[in-house]
Amino acid sequence: MAELRAALAANGLRLPSLSLDLASVAREAPCPHVTLGGCSPERAAKLAAVLRRKAVGA
């Protein structure tokens, strides 16, 4: 989760709801799950643009 947060920040992005799903960790057999959460349409468009640029440059 920290790596994703840092990578997003390096591209000028922030997902306010990015968190660790506590229920997934508290299970008898833990299976951590990162919740990306919601964001504004503008932020989603910016994320899509960053991903497109990275895909084209790869």
XYZ file of C-alpha atoms in Angstrom:
58
model
C 0.000 0.000 0.000
C 2.851 2.368 0.849
C 4.505 1.660 -2.513
C 1.282 2.421 -4.357
C 0.762 5.618 -2.362
C 4.334 6.720 -3.177
C 3.986 5.867 -6.880
C 0.743 7.799 -7.098
C 2.306 10.774 -5.310
C 5.275 10.710 -7.708
C 2.736 11.264 -10.485
C 0.852 14.011 -8.675
C -1.999 11.748 -7.599
C -3.590 10.872 -4.290
C -6.432 8.447 -3.555
C -7.936 9.682 -0.270
C -9.617 6.352 0.483
C -6.527 4.186 -0.112
C -6.353 1.896 2.915
C -5.842 -1.621 4.183
C -9.071 -3.577 4.568
C -8.916 -4.480 8.245
C -11.414 -7.329 7.929
C -9.100 -9.067 5.447
C -6.265 -8.937 7.979
C -8.388 -9.966 10.951
C -9.524 -13.215 9.322
C -8.472 -16.546 10.793
C -6.247 -16.960 7.737
C -5.163 -13.366 6.971
C -5.316 -12.361 3.336
C -4.505 -8.619 3.247
C -6.554 -6.614 0.783
C -5.825 -3.022 -0.265
C -8.915 -0.894 -0.784
C -8.431 1.755 -3.442
C -11.666 3.499 -2.536
C -13.419 6.208 -4.446
C -12.226 9.413 -6.037
C -13.606 12.305 -8.032
C -14.167 11.990 -11.788
C -11.351 14.509 -12.325
C -8.920 12.423 -10.286
C -9.997 9.253 -12.117
C -9.353 10.982 -15.452
C -5.900 12.083 -14.273
C -5.098 8.539 -13.122
C -6.200 7.170 -16.506
C -4.004 9.726 -18.297
C -0.951 8.798 -16.203
C -1.517 5.091 -16.849
C -1.925 5.704 -20.591
C 1.319 7.733 -20.725
C 3.195 5.014 -18.825
C 1.769 2.269 -21.072
C 2.801 4.105 -24.228
C 6.280 4.844 -22.861
C 6.869 1.221 -21.767
